[in-house]
mmCIF file of C-alpha atoms in Angstrom:
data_model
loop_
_atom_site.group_PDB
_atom_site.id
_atom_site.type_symbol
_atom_site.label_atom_id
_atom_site.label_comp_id
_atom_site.label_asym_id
_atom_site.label_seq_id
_atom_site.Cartn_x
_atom_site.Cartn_y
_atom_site.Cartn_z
ATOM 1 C CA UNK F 1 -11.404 4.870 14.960
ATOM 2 C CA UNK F 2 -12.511 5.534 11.209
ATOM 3 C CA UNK F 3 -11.776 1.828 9.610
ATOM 4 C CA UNK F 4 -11.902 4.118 6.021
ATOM 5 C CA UNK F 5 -8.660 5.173 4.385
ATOM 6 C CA UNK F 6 -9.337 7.634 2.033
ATOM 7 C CA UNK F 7 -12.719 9.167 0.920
ATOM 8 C CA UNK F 8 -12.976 8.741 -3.086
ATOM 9 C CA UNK F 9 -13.006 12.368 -4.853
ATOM 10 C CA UNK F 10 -15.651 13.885 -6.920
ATOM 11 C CA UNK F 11 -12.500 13.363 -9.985
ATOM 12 C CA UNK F 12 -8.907 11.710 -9.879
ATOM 13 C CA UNK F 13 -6.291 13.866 -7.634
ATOM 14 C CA UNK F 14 -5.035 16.474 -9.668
ATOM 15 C CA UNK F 15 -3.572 18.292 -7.338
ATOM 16 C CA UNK F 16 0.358 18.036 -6.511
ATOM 17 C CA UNK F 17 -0.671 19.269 -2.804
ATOM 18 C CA UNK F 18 -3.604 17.194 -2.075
ATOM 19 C CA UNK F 19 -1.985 14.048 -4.008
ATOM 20 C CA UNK F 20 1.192 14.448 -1.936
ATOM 21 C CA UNK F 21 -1.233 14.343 1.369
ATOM 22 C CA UNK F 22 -2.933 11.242 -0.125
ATOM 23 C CA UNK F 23 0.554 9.489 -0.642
ATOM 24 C CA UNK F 24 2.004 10.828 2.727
ATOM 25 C CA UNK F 25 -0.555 8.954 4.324
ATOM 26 C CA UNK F 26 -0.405 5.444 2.426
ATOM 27 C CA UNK F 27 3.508 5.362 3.547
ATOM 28 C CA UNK F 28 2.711 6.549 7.107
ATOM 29 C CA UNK F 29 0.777 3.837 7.732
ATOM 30 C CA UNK F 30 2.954 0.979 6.017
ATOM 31 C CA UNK F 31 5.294 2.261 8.958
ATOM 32 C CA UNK F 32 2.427 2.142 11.865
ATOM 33 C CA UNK F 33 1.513 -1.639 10.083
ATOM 34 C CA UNK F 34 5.337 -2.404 10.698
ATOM 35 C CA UNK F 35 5.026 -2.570 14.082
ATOM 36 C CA UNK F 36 5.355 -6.232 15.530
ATOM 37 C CA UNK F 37 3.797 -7.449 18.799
ATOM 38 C CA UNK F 38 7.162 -7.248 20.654
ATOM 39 C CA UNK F 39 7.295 -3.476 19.746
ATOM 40 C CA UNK F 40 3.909 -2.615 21.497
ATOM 41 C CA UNK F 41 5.252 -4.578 24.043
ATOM 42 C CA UNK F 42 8.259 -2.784 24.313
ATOM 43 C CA UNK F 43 5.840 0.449 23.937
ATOM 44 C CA UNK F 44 3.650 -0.704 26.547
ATOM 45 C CA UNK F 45 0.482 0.177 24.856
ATOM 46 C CA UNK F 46 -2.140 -0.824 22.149
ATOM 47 C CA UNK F 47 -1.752 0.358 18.721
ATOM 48 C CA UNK F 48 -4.300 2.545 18.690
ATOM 49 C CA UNK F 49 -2.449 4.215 21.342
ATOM 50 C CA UNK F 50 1.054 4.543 19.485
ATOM 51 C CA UNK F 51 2.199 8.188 18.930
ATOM 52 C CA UNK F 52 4.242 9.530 15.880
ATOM 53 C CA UNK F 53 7.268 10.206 18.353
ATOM 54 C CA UNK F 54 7.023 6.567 19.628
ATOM 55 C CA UNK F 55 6.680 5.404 16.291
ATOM 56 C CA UNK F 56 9.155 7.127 14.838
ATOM 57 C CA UNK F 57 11.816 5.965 17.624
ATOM 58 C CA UNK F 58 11.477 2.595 15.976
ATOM 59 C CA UNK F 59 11.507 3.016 12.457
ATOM 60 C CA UNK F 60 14.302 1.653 10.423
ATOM 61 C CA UNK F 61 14.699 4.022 7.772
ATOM 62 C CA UNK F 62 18.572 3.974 7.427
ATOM 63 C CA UNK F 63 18.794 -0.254 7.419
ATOM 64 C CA UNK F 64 16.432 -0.137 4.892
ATOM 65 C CA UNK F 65 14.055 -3.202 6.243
ATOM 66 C CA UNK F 66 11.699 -3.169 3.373
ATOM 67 C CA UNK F 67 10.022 0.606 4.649
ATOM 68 C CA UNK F 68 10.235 2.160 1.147
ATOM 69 C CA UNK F 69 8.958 -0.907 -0.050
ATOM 70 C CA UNK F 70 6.353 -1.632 1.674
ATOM 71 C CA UNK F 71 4.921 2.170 1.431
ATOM 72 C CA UNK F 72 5.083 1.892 -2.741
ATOM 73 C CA UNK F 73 3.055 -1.172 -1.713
ATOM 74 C CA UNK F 74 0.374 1.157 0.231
ATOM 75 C CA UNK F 75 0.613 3.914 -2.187
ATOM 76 C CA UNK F 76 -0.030 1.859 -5.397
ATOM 77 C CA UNK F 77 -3.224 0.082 -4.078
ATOM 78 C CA UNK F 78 -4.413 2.986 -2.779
ATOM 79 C CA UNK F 79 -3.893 4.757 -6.144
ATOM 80 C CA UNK F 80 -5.705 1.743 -7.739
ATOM 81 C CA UNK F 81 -8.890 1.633 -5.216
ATOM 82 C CA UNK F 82 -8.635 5.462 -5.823
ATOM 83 C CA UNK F 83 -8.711 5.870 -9.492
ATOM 84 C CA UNK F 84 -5.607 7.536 -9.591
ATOM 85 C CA UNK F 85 -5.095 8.024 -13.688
ATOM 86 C CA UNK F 86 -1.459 7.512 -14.118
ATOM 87 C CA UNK F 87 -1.731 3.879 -11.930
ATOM 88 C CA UNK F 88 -5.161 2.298 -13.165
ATOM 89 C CA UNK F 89 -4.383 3.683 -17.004
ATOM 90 C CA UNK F 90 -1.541 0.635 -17.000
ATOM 91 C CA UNK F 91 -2.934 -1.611 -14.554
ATOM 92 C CA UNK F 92 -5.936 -1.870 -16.839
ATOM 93 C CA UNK F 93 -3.622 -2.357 -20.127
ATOM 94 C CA UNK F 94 -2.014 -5.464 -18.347
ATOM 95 C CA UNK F 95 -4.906 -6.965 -16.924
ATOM 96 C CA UNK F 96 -6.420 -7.114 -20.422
ATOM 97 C CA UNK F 97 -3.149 -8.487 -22.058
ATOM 98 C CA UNK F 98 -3.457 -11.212 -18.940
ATOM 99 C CA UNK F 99 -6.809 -11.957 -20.047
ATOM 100 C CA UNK F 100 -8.886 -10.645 -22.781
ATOM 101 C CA UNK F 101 -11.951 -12.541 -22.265
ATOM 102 C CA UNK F 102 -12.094 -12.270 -18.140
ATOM 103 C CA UNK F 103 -10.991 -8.410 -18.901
ATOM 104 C CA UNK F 104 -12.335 -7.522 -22.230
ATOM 105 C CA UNK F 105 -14.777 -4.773 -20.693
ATOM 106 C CA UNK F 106 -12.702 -3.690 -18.023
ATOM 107 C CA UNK F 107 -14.279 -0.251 -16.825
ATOM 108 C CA UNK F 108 -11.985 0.643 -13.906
ATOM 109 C CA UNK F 109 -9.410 -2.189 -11.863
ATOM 110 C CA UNK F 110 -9.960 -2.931 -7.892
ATOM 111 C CA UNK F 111 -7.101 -3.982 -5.668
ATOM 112 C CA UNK F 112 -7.565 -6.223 -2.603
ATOM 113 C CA UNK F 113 -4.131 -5.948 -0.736
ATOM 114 C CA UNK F 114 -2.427 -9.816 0.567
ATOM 115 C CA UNK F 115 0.986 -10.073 1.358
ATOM 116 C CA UNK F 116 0.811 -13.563 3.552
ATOM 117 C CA UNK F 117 2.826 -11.461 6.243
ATOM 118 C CA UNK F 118 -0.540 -9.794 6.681
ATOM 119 C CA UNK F 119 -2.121 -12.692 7.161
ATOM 120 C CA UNK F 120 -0.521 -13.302 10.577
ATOM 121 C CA UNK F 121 -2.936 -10.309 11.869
ATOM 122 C CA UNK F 122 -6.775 -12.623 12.828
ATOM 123 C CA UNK F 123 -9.022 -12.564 10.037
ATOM 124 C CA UNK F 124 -6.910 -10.966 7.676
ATOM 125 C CA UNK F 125 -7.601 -13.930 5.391
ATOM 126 C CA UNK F 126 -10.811 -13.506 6.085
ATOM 127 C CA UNK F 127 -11.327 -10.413 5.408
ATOM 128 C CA UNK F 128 -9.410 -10.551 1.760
ATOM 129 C CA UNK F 129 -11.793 -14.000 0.736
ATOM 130 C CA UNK F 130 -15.256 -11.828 1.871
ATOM 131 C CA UNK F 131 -13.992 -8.783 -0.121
ATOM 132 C CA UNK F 132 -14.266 -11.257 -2.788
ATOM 133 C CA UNK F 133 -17.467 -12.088 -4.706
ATOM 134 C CA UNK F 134 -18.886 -15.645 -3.839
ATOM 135 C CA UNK F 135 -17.677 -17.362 -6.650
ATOM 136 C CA UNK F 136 -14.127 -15.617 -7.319
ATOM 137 C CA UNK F 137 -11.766 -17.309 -9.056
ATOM 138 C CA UNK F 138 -7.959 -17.021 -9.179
ATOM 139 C CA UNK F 139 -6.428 -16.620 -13.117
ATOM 140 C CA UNK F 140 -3.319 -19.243 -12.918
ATOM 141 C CA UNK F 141 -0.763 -19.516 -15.404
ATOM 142 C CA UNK F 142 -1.629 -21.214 -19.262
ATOM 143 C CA UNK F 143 -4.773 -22.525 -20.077
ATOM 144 C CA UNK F 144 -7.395 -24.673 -18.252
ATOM 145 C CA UNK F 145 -9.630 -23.863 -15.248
ATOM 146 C CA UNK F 146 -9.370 -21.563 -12.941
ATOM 147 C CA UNK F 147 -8.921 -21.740 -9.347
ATOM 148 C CA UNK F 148 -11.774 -20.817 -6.230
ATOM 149 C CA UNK F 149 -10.147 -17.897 -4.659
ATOM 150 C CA UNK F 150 -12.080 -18.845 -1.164
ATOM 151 C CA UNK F 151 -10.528 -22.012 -1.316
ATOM 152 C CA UNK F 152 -6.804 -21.147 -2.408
ATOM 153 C CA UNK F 153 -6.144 -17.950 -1.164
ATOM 154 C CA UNK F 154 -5.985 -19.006 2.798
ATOM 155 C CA UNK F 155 -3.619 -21.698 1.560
ATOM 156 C CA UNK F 156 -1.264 -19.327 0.426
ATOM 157 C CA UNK F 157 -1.437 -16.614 3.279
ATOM 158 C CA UNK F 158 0.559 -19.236 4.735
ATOM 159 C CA UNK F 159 3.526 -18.090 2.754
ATOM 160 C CA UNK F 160 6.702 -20.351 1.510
ATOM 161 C CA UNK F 161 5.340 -23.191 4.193
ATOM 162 C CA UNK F 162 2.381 -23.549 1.588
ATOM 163 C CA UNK F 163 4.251 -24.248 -1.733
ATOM 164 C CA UNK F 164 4.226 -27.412 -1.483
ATOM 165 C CA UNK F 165 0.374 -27.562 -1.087
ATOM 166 C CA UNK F 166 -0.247 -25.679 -3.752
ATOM 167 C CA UNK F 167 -1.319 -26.467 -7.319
ATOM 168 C CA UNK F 168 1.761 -26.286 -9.988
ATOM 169 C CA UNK F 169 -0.132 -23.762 -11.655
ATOM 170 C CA UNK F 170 -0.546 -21.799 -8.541
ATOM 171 C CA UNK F 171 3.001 -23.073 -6.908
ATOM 172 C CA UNK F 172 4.127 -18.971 -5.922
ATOM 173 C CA UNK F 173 0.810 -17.396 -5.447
ATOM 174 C CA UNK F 174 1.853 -16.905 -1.668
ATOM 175 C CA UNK F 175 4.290 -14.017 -3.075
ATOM 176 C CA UNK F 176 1.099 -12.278 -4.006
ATOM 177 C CA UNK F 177 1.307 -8.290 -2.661
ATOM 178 C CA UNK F 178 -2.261 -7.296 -4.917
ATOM 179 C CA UNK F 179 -4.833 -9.243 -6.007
ATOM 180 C CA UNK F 180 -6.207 -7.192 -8.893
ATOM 181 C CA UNK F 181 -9.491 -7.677 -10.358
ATOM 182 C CA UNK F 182 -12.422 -5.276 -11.681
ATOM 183 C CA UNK F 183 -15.300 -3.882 -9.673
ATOM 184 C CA UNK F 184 -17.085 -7.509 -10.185
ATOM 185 C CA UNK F 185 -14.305 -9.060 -8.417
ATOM 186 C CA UNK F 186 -15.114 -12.125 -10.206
ATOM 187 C CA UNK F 187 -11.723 -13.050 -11.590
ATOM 188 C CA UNK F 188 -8.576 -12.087 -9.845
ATOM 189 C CA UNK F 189 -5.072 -11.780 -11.249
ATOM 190 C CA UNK F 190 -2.045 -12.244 -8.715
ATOM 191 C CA UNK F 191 0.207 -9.193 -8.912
ATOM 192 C CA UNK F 192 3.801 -8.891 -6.986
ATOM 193 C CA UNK F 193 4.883 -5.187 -6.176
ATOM 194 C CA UNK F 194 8.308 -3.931 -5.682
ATOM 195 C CA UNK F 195 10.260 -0.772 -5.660
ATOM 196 C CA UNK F 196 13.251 -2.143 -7.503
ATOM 197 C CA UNK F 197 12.323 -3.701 -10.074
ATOM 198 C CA UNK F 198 15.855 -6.224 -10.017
ATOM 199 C CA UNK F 199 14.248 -7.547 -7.470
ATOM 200 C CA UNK F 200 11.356 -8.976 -9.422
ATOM 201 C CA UNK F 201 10.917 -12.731 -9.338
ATOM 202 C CA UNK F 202 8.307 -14.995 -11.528
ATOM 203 C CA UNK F 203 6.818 -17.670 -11.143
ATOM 204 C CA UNK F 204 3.344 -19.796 -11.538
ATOM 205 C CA UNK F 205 0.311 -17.982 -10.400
ATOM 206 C CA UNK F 206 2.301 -14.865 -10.762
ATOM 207 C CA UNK F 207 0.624 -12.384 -13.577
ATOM 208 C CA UNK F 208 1.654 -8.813 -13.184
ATOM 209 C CA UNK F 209 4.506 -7.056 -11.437
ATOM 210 C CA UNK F 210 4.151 -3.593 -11.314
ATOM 211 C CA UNK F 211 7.508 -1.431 -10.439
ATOM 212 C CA UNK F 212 9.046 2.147 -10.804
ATOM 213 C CA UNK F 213 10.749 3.454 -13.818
ATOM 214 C CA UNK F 214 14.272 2.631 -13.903
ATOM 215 C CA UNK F 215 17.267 4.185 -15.673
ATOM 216 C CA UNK F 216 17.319 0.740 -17.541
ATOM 217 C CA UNK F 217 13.774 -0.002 -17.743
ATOM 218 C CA UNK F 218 11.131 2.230 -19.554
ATOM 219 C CA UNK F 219 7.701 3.625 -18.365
ATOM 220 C CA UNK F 220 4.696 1.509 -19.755
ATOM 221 C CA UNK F 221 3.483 -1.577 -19.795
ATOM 222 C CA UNK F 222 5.929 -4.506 -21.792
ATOM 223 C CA UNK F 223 6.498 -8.370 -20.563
ATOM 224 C CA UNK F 224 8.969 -9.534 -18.260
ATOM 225 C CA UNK F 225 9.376 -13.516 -18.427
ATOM 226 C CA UNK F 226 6.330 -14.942 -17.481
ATOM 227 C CA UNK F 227 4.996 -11.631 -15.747
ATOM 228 C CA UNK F 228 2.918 -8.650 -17.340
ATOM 229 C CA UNK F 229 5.122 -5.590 -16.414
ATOM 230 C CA UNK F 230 4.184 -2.478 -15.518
ATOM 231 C CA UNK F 231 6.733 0.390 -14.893
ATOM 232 C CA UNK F 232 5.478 3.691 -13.030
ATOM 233 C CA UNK F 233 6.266 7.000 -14.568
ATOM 234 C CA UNK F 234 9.180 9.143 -12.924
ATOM 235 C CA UNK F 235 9.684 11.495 -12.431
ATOM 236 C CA UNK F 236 7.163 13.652 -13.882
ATOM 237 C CA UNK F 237 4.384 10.847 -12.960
ATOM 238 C CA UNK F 238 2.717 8.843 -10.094
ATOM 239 C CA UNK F 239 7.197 7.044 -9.093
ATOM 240 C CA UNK F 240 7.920 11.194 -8.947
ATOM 241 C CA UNK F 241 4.936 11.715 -6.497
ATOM 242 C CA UNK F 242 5.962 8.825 -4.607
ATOM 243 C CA UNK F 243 9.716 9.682 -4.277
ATOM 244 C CA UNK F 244 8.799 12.974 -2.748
ATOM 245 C CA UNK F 245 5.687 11.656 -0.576
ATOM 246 C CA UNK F 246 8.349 9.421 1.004
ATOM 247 C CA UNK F 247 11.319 11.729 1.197
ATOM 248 C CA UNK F 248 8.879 14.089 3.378
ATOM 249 C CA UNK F 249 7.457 11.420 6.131
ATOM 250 C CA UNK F 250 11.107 10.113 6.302
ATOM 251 C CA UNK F 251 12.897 13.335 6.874
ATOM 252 C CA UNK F 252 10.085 14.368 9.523
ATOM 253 C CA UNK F 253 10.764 10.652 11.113
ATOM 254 C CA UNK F 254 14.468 11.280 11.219
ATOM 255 C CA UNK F 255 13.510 14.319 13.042
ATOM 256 C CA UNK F 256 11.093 13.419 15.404
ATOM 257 C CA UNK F 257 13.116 10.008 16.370
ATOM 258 C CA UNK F 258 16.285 11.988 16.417
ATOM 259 C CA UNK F 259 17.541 9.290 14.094
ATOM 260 C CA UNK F 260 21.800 10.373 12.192
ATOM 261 C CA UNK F 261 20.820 11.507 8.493
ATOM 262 C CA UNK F 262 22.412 9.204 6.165
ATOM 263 C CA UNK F 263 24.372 11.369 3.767
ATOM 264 C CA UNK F 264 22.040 9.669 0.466
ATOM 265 C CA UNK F 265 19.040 11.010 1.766
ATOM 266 C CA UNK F 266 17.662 13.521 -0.615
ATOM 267 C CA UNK F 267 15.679 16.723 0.546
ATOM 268 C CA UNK F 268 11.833 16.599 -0.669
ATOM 269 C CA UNK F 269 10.576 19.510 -2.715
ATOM 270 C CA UNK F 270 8.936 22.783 -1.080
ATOM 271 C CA UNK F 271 5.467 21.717 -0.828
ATOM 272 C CA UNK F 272 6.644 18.166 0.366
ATOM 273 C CA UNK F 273 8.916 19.740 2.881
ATOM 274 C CA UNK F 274 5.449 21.729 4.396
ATOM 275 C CA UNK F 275 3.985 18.228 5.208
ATOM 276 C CA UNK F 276 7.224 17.295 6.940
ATOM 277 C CA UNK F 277 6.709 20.252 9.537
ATOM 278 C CA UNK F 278 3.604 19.576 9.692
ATOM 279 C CA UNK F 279 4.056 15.775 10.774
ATOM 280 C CA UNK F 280 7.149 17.133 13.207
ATOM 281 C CA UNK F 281 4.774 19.220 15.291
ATOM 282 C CA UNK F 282 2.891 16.440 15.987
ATOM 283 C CA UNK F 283 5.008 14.004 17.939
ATOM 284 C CA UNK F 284 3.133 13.604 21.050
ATOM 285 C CA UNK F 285 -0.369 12.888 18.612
ATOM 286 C CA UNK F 286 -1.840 8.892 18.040
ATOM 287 C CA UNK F 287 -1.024 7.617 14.079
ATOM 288 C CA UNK F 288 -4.318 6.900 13.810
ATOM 289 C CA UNK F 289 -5.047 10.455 14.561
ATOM 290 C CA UNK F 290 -2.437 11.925 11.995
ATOM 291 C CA UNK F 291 -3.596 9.298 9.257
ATOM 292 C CA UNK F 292 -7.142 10.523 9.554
ATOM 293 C CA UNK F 293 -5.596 14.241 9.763
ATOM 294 C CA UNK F 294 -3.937 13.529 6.555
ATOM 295 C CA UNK F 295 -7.608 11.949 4.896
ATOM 296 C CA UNK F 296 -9.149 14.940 5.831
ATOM 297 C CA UNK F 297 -5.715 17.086 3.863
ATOM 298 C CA UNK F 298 -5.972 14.767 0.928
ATOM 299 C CA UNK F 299 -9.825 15.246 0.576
ATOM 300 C CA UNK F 300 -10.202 19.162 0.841
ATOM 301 C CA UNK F 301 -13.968 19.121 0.398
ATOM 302 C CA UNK F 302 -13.851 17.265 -3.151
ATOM 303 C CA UNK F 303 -15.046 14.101 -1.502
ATOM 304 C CA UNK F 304 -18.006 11.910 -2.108
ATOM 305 C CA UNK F 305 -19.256 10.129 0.803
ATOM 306 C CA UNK F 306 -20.989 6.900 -0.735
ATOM 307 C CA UNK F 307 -17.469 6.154 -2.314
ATOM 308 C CA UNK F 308 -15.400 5.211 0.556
ATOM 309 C CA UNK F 309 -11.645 3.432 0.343
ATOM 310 C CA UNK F 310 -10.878 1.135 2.882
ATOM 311 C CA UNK F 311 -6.963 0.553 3.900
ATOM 312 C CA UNK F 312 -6.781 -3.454 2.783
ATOM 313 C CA UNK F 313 -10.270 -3.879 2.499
ATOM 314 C CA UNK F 314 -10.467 -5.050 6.124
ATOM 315 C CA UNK F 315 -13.315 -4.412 8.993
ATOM 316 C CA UNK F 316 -12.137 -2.703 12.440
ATOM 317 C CA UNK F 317 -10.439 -5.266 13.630
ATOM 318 C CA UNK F 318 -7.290 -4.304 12.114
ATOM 319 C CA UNK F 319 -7.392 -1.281 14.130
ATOM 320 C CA UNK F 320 -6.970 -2.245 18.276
ATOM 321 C CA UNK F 321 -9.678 -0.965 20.190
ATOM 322 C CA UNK F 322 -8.294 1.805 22.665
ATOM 323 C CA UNK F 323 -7.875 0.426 25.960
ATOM 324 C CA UNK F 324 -5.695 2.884 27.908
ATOM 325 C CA UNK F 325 -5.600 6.572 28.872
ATOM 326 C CA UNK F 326 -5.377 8.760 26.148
ATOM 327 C CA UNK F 327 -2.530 10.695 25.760
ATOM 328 C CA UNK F 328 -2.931 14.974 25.573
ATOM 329 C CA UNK F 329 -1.756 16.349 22.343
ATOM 330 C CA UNK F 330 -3.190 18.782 20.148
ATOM 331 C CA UNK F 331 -5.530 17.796 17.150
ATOM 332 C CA UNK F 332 -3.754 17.235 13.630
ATOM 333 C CA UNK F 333 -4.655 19.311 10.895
ATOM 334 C CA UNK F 334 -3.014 19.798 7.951
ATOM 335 C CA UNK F 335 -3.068 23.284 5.670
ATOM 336 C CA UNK F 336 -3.817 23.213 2.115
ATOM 337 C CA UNK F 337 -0.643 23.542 -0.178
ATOM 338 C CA UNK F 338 -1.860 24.188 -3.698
#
């Protein structure tokens, strides 16, 4: 199993089809990464081993349990590692408006993903503190010295528990989702993600909060309380790309599952609606499988193979060694659609 996400292009995604692959696959695997210890159990096998028709038995598309949210999650740091234009344009404004001096030559922004659920995984913390450089050091709110990122950060992947260990300055950090630096990763600036924006929350150690457009909030960057705010483009930009990305895996998930439709489900758009037969003819195939079937889409030979995007920044170990017998199923591939 490939521990590498997506393979850079030779230039940004510019193309609907292979950006709608690229997206596809950031919110199939926030699904696969949903699945707890008891579900395996329940499954009876490793996660390597899970298939798309086991997986999408489970999913909890119509009680909304944070899916959507958690796949913006995916798709926005992948868009960031990737150099996807319409993401990194913004993120870039903000993190200079957090701080000039730290920011000031700011050539292209890098994204190491948290979220202190993750950290539950082994050596998740780990893995986010050695993506790090060795003397990182976390931006807190006002002015004054900054904080070791080694020496905070596994503090906070303890989550709410840690508050009251952390510095004032740093008291919410643990909400973190991105920690966004440049490609030094010298001096990181805590960023919250969510997919509705009214759901947004502040607080110290908090810097940027990066959302969709809203029908009462605009596209661009502006500031929201103490936060530096970014709001996607939509629909014509990256929240547009997104909508339909996630319209596609969920209507091939309601499929495959044999999950009721919920009447406010929307139907994707033509070329978004190829990916979801695509996905439905492979029920019997391994995620992992699919997700490196839907690189492989994304990529269509505009790669370069020295640039290489890993999921959170993680080694293998995120990824269960196979330990059982491998289940027969044909090999994903996915066709072209520009």
């Amino acid at each position: 199993m490939a521990d590498v996400t997506f393979l850079s292009q030779a230039e940004p995604v510019d193309e609907y089809g292979r950006a709608l692959y690229a997206v596809s696959r950031s919110i199939l695997r926030a699904h696969f990464d949903e699945l707890s210890q008891a579900d395996l159990e329940d499954l009876n096998c490793d996660r390597a081993d899970v298939t798309f028709r086991q997986l999408a038995k489970l999913a909890r598309l119509h009680r909304d349990k944070g899916s959507r949210g958690d796949g913006f999650e995916w798709a926005v740091h992948e868009a960031i590692v990737g150099g996807e234009p319409r993401v990194v344009d913004l993120v870039s404004e903000a993190l200079r408006k957090v701080s000039p001096r730290s920011f000031s030559d700011l050539d292209r922004p890098t994204s190491l993903m948290f979220g202190h659920e993750r950290a539950r995984h082994l050596g998740f913390t780990d893995a986010v503190v050695n993506n790090a450089s060795g003397d990182a050091v976390l931006l807190p709110d006002g002015s004054g010295r900054p904080f070791a990122f080694g020496s905070w950060v596994p503090i906070a992947a303890r989550g709410v528990a840690a508050e009251p260990q952390l510095r004032e300055r740093i008291k919410k950090v643990w909400k973190t989702d991105l920690f966004l630096s440049s490609s030094e990763k010298a001096r990181f600036a805590a960023a919250t993600i969510k997919s509705n924006w009214h759901q947004l929350e502040d607080g110290n150690g908090l810097r940027v909060a990066i959302v969709p457009q809203a029908l009462d909030l605009p596209a661009g960057y502006q500031r929201w309380k103490s936060l530096h705010l970014i709001a996607l483009p939509d629909p014509d930009g990256f929240m547009g790309l997104f909508n339909d990305a996630y319209e596609a895996v969920a209507e091939a998930v309601l499929t495959v599952g044999r999950h009721d439709r919920a009447p406010y489900y929307y139907k994707p758009s033509a070329k978004a609606q190829k990916i979801q037969a695509q996905l439905e003819k492979y029920g019997k195939v391994k995620v992992v499988d699919i997700l490196d079937a839907l690189n492989e889409a994304a990529q269509q030979n505009l790669i370069t193979v020295d640039r290489k995007l890993m999921s959170v920044e993680a080694p293998t170990w995120l990824n269960i060694n196979e330990q059982r017998t491998p289940v027969i199923a044909p090999r994903p591939s996915f066709e072209k659609l520009d």
